[in-house]
mmCIF file of C-alpha atoms in Angstrom:
data_model
loop_
_atom_site.group_PDB
_atom_site.id
_atom_site.type_symbol
_atom_site.label_atom_id
_atom_site.label_comp_id
_atom_site.label_asym_id
_atom_site.label_seq_id
_atom_site.Cartn_x
_atom_site.Cartn_y
_atom_site.Cartn_z
ATOM 1 C CA MET A 11 8.862 -3.567 9.714
ATOM 2 C CA PHE A 12 5.146 -3.583 9.446
ATOM 3 C CA SER A 13 1.736 -6.405 9.482
ATOM 4 C CA GLY A 14 0.143 -4.723 6.874
ATOM 5 C CA ILE A 15 -3.164 -4.768 9.162
ATOM 6 C CA ILE A 16 -4.425 -0.914 9.048
ATOM 7 C CA GLU A 17 -4.641 1.085 12.171
ATOM 8 C CA SER A 18 -6.693 4.353 11.110
ATOM 9 C CA LEU A 19 -7.347 6.610 8.441
ATOM 10 C CA GLY A 20 -5.771 10.079 8.613
ATOM 11 C CA THR A 21 -6.224 12.912 6.348
ATOM 12 C CA ILE A 22 -3.790 14.910 4.309
ATOM 13 C CA HIS A 23 -3.347 18.278 5.924
ATOM 14 C CA SER A 24 -1.025 19.817 3.279
ATOM 15 C CA VAL A 25 0.990 18.946 0.632
ATOM 16 C CA THR A 26 4.309 21.349 -0.365
ATOM 17 C CA HIS A 27 6.056 20.593 -3.399
ATOM 18 C CA GLU A 28 9.790 21.223 -3.371
ATOM 19 C CA PRO A 29 12.690 20.408 -5.899
ATOM 20 C CA GLU A 30 12.181 16.495 -6.726
ATOM 21 C CA ALA A 31 10.485 15.825 -3.462
ATOM 22 C CA ILE A 32 7.358 16.912 -1.439
ATOM 23 C CA VAL A 33 6.502 17.593 2.179
ATOM 24 C CA VAL A 34 3.194 16.259 3.865
ATOM 25 C CA GLU A 35 1.412 16.974 6.620
ATOM 26 C CA VAL A 36 -1.218 14.311 7.550
ATOM 27 C CA ASP A 37 -3.684 14.976 10.483
ATOM 28 C CA THR A 38 -2.698 11.078 11.773
ATOM 29 C CA GLY A 39 -5.063 11.348 15.163
ATOM 30 C CA ILE A 40 -1.879 9.557 16.787
ATOM 31 C CA THR A 41 -0.805 11.626 19.798
ATOM 32 C CA ASP A 42 2.140 9.594 20.950
ATOM 33 C CA LEU A 43 4.187 9.953 17.470
ATOM 34 C CA SER A 44 8.333 10.110 18.426
ATOM 35 C CA MET A 45 10.911 11.893 15.965
ATOM 36 C CA GLY A 46 12.358 9.785 13.301
ATOM 37 C CA GLU A 47 9.375 7.232 13.837
ATOM 38 C CA SER A 48 8.470 4.998 10.924
ATOM 39 C CA VAL A 49 4.914 5.231 9.674
ATOM 40 C CA ALA A 50 3.394 3.437 6.383
ATOM 41 C CA VAL A 51 1.423 5.665 4.963
ATOM 42 C CA ASN A 52 -0.794 3.585 2.297
ATOM 43 C CA GLY A 53 1.742 1.048 2.797
ATOM 44 C CA VAL A 54 4.825 3.631 1.926
ATOM 45 C CA CYS A 55 7.666 3.637 4.911
ATOM 46 C CA LEU A 56 8.069 7.134 6.001
ATOM 47 C CA THR A 57 9.858 9.083 8.617
ATOM 48 C CA VAL A 58 8.361 11.521 11.110
ATOM 49 C CA ILE A 59 10.519 14.685 10.758
ATOM 50 C CA LYS A 60 7.669 16.992 12.734
ATOM 51 C CA TYR A 61 4.701 16.586 14.729
ATOM 52 C CA ASP A 62 2.635 17.914 17.358
ATOM 53 C CA ASP A 63 0.574 16.805 20.604
ATOM 54 C CA LYS A 64 -2.680 16.785 18.181
ATOM 55 C CA GLY A 65 -1.118 14.243 16.089
ATOM 56 C CA ARG A 66 -0.163 16.236 12.868
ATOM 57 C CA ALA A 67 2.927 14.483 11.458
ATOM 58 C CA THR A 68 4.869 15.769 8.776
ATOM 59 C CA PHE A 69 7.207 13.769 6.231
ATOM 60 C CA PHE A 70 9.528 14.352 3.610
ATOM 61 C CA ILE A 71 9.009 12.281 0.313
ATOM 62 C CA SER A 72 11.876 12.006 -2.113
ATOM 63 C CA SER A 73 11.832 11.465 -5.876
ATOM 64 C CA GLU A 74 12.751 7.821 -5.337
ATOM 65 C CA THR A 75 9.709 7.273 -3.313
ATOM 66 C CA LEU A 76 7.450 9.406 -5.520
ATOM 67 C CA ASN A 77 8.920 7.729 -8.535
ATOM 68 C CA ARG A 78 7.799 4.391 -7.447
ATOM 69 C CA THR A 79 4.639 4.723 -5.298
ATOM 70 C CA ASN A 80 1.316 6.878 -6.064
ATOM 71 C CA LEU A 81 2.192 9.567 -3.434
ATOM 72 C CA GLU A 82 2.814 12.400 -5.651
ATOM 73 C CA LYS A 83 -1.092 12.021 -6.294
ATOM 74 C CA LEU A 84 -1.722 13.155 -2.503
ATOM 75 C CA GLN A 85 -4.017 16.061 -2.392
ATOM 76 C CA LYS A 86 -5.202 18.290 0.439
ATOM 77 C CA SER A 87 -8.554 16.350 2.602
ATOM 78 C CA LYS A 88 -7.438 12.943 0.827
ATOM 79 C CA ARG A 89 -7.687 10.005 3.078
ATOM 80 C CA VAL A 90 -4.704 7.788 3.409
ATOM 81 C CA ASN A 91 -4.316 4.415 5.340
ATOM 82 C CA LEU A 92 -1.706 4.493 8.100
ATOM 83 C CA GLU A 93 0.014 1.409 10.503
ATOM 84 C CA ARG A 94 2.683 2.597 13.019
ATOM 85 C CA ALA A 95 5.681 0.199 12.715
ATOM 86 C CA VAL A 96 5.759 -3.632 14.697
ATOM 87 C CA THR A 97 7.107 -3.858 18.307
ATOM 88 C CA PRO A 98 8.384 -7.301 19.496
ATOM 89 C CA SER A 99 5.351 -7.885 21.010
ATOM 90 C CA THR A 100 3.062 -7.525 18.226
ATOM 91 C CA ARG A 101 1.048 -10.161 16.734
ATOM 92 C CA LEU A 102 1.715 -10.626 12.915
ATOM 93 C CA SER A 103 -1.857 -10.838 12.354
ATOM 94 C CA GLY A 104 -0.756 -10.174 8.449
ATOM 95 C CA HIS A 105 2.570 -10.761 6.733
ATOM 96 C CA ILE A 106 5.979 -9.107 6.821
ATOM 97 C CA VAL A 107 5.296 -5.722 5.324
ATOM 98 C CA GLN A 108 8.592 -3.677 5.008
ATOM 99 C CA GLY A 109 7.117 -0.364 3.577
ATOM 100 C CA HIS A 110 9.622 -0.773 0.696
ATOM 101 C CA VAL A 111 6.964 -0.198 -2.509
ATOM 102 C CA ASP A 112 7.665 -2.768 -5.764
ATOM 103 C CA ALA A 113 5.206 -1.105 -8.282
ATOM 104 C CA THR A 114 1.873 0.648 -8.474
ATOM 105 C CA ALA A 115 -1.390 -1.318 -9.848
ATOM 106 C CA ARG A 116 -4.509 -0.131 -11.442
ATOM 107 C CA PHE A 117 -7.502 -0.667 -9.623
ATOM 108 C CA ILE A 118 -10.602 -1.843 -12.229
ATOM 109 C CA LYS A 119 -13.646 -2.821 -10.267
ATOM 110 C CA ALA A 120 -15.190 -3.928 -7.240
ATOM 111 C CA GLU A 121 -18.402 -6.424 -7.041
ATOM 112 C CA GLN A 122 -20.462 -6.795 -3.949
ATOM 113 C CA SER A 123 -20.170 -10.557 -3.022
ATOM 114 C CA GLY A 124 -22.983 -10.936 -0.095
ATOM 115 C CA ASP A 125 -21.303 -8.465 2.570
ATOM 116 C CA ALA A 126 -18.004 -8.782 1.104
ATOM 117 C CA TYR A 127 -16.468 -7.355 -2.242
ATOM 118 C CA LYS A 128 -14.302 -9.027 -4.844
ATOM 119 C CA VAL A 129 -11.876 -6.522 -6.057
ATOM 120 C CA PHE A 130 -9.934 -6.594 -9.551
ATOM 121 C CA PHE A 131 -6.758 -4.714 -9.887
ATOM 122 C CA ALA A 132 -4.093 -4.795 -13.246
ATOM 123 C CA PHE A 133 -0.695 -5.323 -11.979
ATOM 124 C CA PRO A 134 2.601 -4.805 -14.015
ATOM 125 C CA ALA A 135 3.930 -8.012 -15.894
ATOM 126 C CA SER A 136 6.971 -7.427 -13.528
ATOM 127 C CA LEU A 137 5.451 -8.601 -10.575
ATOM 128 C CA ARG A 138 3.943 -11.757 -12.224
ATOM 129 C CA LYS A 139 6.826 -14.508 -10.500
ATOM 130 C CA TYR A 140 6.006 -13.371 -7.623
ATOM 131 C CA VAL A 141 2.462 -13.625 -6.883
ATOM 132 C CA VAL A 142 0.641 -16.643 -6.316
ATOM 133 C CA GLU A 143 -2.952 -17.876 -5.492
ATOM 134 C CA LYS A 144 -3.831 -17.610 -1.463
ATOM 135 C CA GLY A 145 -0.568 -15.914 -1.276
ATOM 136 C CA SER A 146 0.229 -12.475 0.449
ATOM 137 C CA ILE A 147 -0.170 -9.014 -1.041
ATOM 138 C CA ALA A 148 0.133 -5.707 0.534
ATOM 139 C CA ILE A 149 -2.184 -2.922 -1.305
ATOM 140 C CA ASP A 150 -1.401 0.752 -0.262
ATOM 141 C CA GLY A 151 -0.236 -0.958 3.036
ATOM 142 C CA THR A 152 -2.840 -3.307 3.519
ATOM 143 C CA SER A 153 -2.281 -6.849 3.935
ATOM 144 C CA LEU A 154 -4.656 -8.978 1.587
ATOM 145 C CA THR A 155 -4.536 -12.750 0.325
ATOM 146 C CA LEU A 156 -4.839 -13.014 -3.226
ATOM 147 C CA ASN A 157 -7.742 -15.065 -4.317
ATOM 148 C CA GLY A 158 -7.001 -15.288 -8.120
ATOM 149 C CA VAL A 159 -3.890 -14.790 -10.406
ATOM 150 C CA GLY A 160 -4.254 -14.730 -14.193
ATOM 151 C CA GLU A 161 -1.934 -14.792 -16.687
ATOM 152 C CA ILE A 162 -0.199 -11.715 -18.575
ATOM 153 C CA GLY A 163 -2.152 -10.681 -21.455
ATOM 154 C CA ALA A 164 -4.988 -12.927 -20.502
ATOM 155 C CA ASP A 165 -7.526 -10.103 -20.758
ATOM 156 C CA ARG A 166 -6.011 -7.947 -23.613
ATOM 157 C CA ALA A 167 -3.705 -9.173 -26.403
ATOM 158 C CA GLY A 168 -0.431 -7.395 -25.951
ATOM 159 C CA SER A 169 -1.085 -6.234 -22.633
ATOM 160 C CA ASP A 170 1.989 -6.158 -20.458
ATOM 161 C CA GLU A 171 -0.747 -6.699 -17.313
ATOM 162 C CA PHE A 172 -2.582 -9.394 -15.452
ATOM 163 C CA ILE A 173 -5.156 -9.503 -13.433
ATOM 164 C CA ILE A 174 -5.416 -10.448 -9.650
ATOM 165 C CA HIS A 175 -8.780 -10.538 -7.275
ATOM 166 C CA ILE A 176 -8.913 -10.262 -3.604
ATOM 167 C CA MET A 177 -11.995 -10.900 -1.527
ATOM 168 C CA ILE A 178 -12.374 -7.916 0.860
ATOM 169 C CA ILE A 179 -14.225 -8.245 4.205
ATOM 170 C CA PRO A 180 -16.431 -5.750 5.410
ATOM 171 C CA HIS A 181 -14.466 -4.523 8.210
ATOM 172 C CA THR A 182 -11.577 -4.013 5.692
ATOM 173 C CA TRP A 183 -13.809 -2.277 3.200
ATOM 174 C CA GLU A 184 -14.825 0.211 5.554
ATOM 175 C CA HIS A 185 -11.660 0.795 7.744
ATOM 176 C CA THR A 186 -9.078 1.422 4.658
ATOM 177 C CA THR A 187 -9.196 3.187 1.502
ATOM 178 C CA LEU A 188 -9.927 0.520 -0.420
ATOM 179 C CA GLY A 189 -13.619 1.261 -0.240
ATOM 180 C CA HIS A 190 -13.326 4.404 -1.748
ATOM 181 C CA LEU A 191 -11.075 3.860 -5.261
ATOM 182 C CA PHE A 192 -12.311 4.795 -8.444
ATOM 183 C CA PRO A 193 -11.581 2.501 -12.096
ATOM 184 C CA SER A 194 -7.904 3.630 -12.753
ATOM 185 C CA ASP A 195 -7.137 4.906 -9.632
ATOM 186 C CA MET A 196 -3.560 3.621 -8.828
ATOM 187 C CA VAL A 197 -2.504 1.517 -5.553
ATOM 188 C CA ASN A 198 0.891 0.939 -4.158
ATOM 189 C CA VAL A 199 2.085 -2.640 -4.277
ATOM 190 C CA GLU A 200 4.484 -4.388 -2.073
ATOM 191 C CA VAL A 201 5.102 -8.142 -2.874
ATOM 192 C CA ASP A 202 5.710 -11.033 -0.179
ATOM 193 C CA ILE A 203 9.485 -10.484 0.802
ATOM 194 C CA ILE A 204 10.106 -14.131 1.006
ATOM 195 C CA ALA A 205 9.297 -14.546 -2.737
ATOM 196 C CA LYS A 206 12.203 -12.257 -3.764
ATOM 197 C CA TYR A 207 14.407 -13.812 -1.209
ATOM 198 C CA VAL A 208 13.773 -17.368 -2.646
ATOM 199 C CA GLU A 209 14.452 -16.058 -6.091
ATOM 200 C CA ASN A 210 17.967 -14.141 -4.916
ATOM 201 C CA LEU A 211 18.903 -17.309 -3.564
ATOM 202 C CA CYS A 212 18.410 -19.535 -6.602
ATOM 203 C CA LEU A 213 19.932 -16.604 -8.830
ATOM 204 C CA VAL A 214 23.062 -16.703 -6.536
ATOM 205 C CA GLN A 215 23.379 -20.592 -6.672
ATOM 206 C CA LYS A 216 23.043 -20.697 -10.103
#
């Protein structure tokens, strides 16, 4: 489990394509990794299968993960958000993040607002029921607060997307990959797990 508070930025050292999978080496800068440890890479929970004392870690990414996330677009030298799993004594400064990505969303634009940034994304319609204004969302593993949530197709007739916007403070802008996005870049999205549990309980009780 993670909290969505990004600890550091890593750099992709290599990407090796295998049948229906890829193996990625990341220079994490974390020198005390353990074999089998879970690390969130751009919000995706991955398992360390190899590492060295300089912090270079190797991850195997299966077809299931590739189909649901943006990790298939990883390239050498690309920066990624990193977070290690929480411990029982960790302050939960963000929200409960599993590292199990629900879908990808499209970055639209960022508008500077004083020292902060108002950032817009187009989310797939399938996630609309899980997001609410002032609720929590994880984008590329970063715990964020939804400041505005639009209706499906409100921006374009017949669209199967809806627009959300988030206000990002300078620290988050500078210490995550969110400040390096270009229009139409895809990001990983994990909705609040509590919303999904509530939905399931309501369905079971019908």
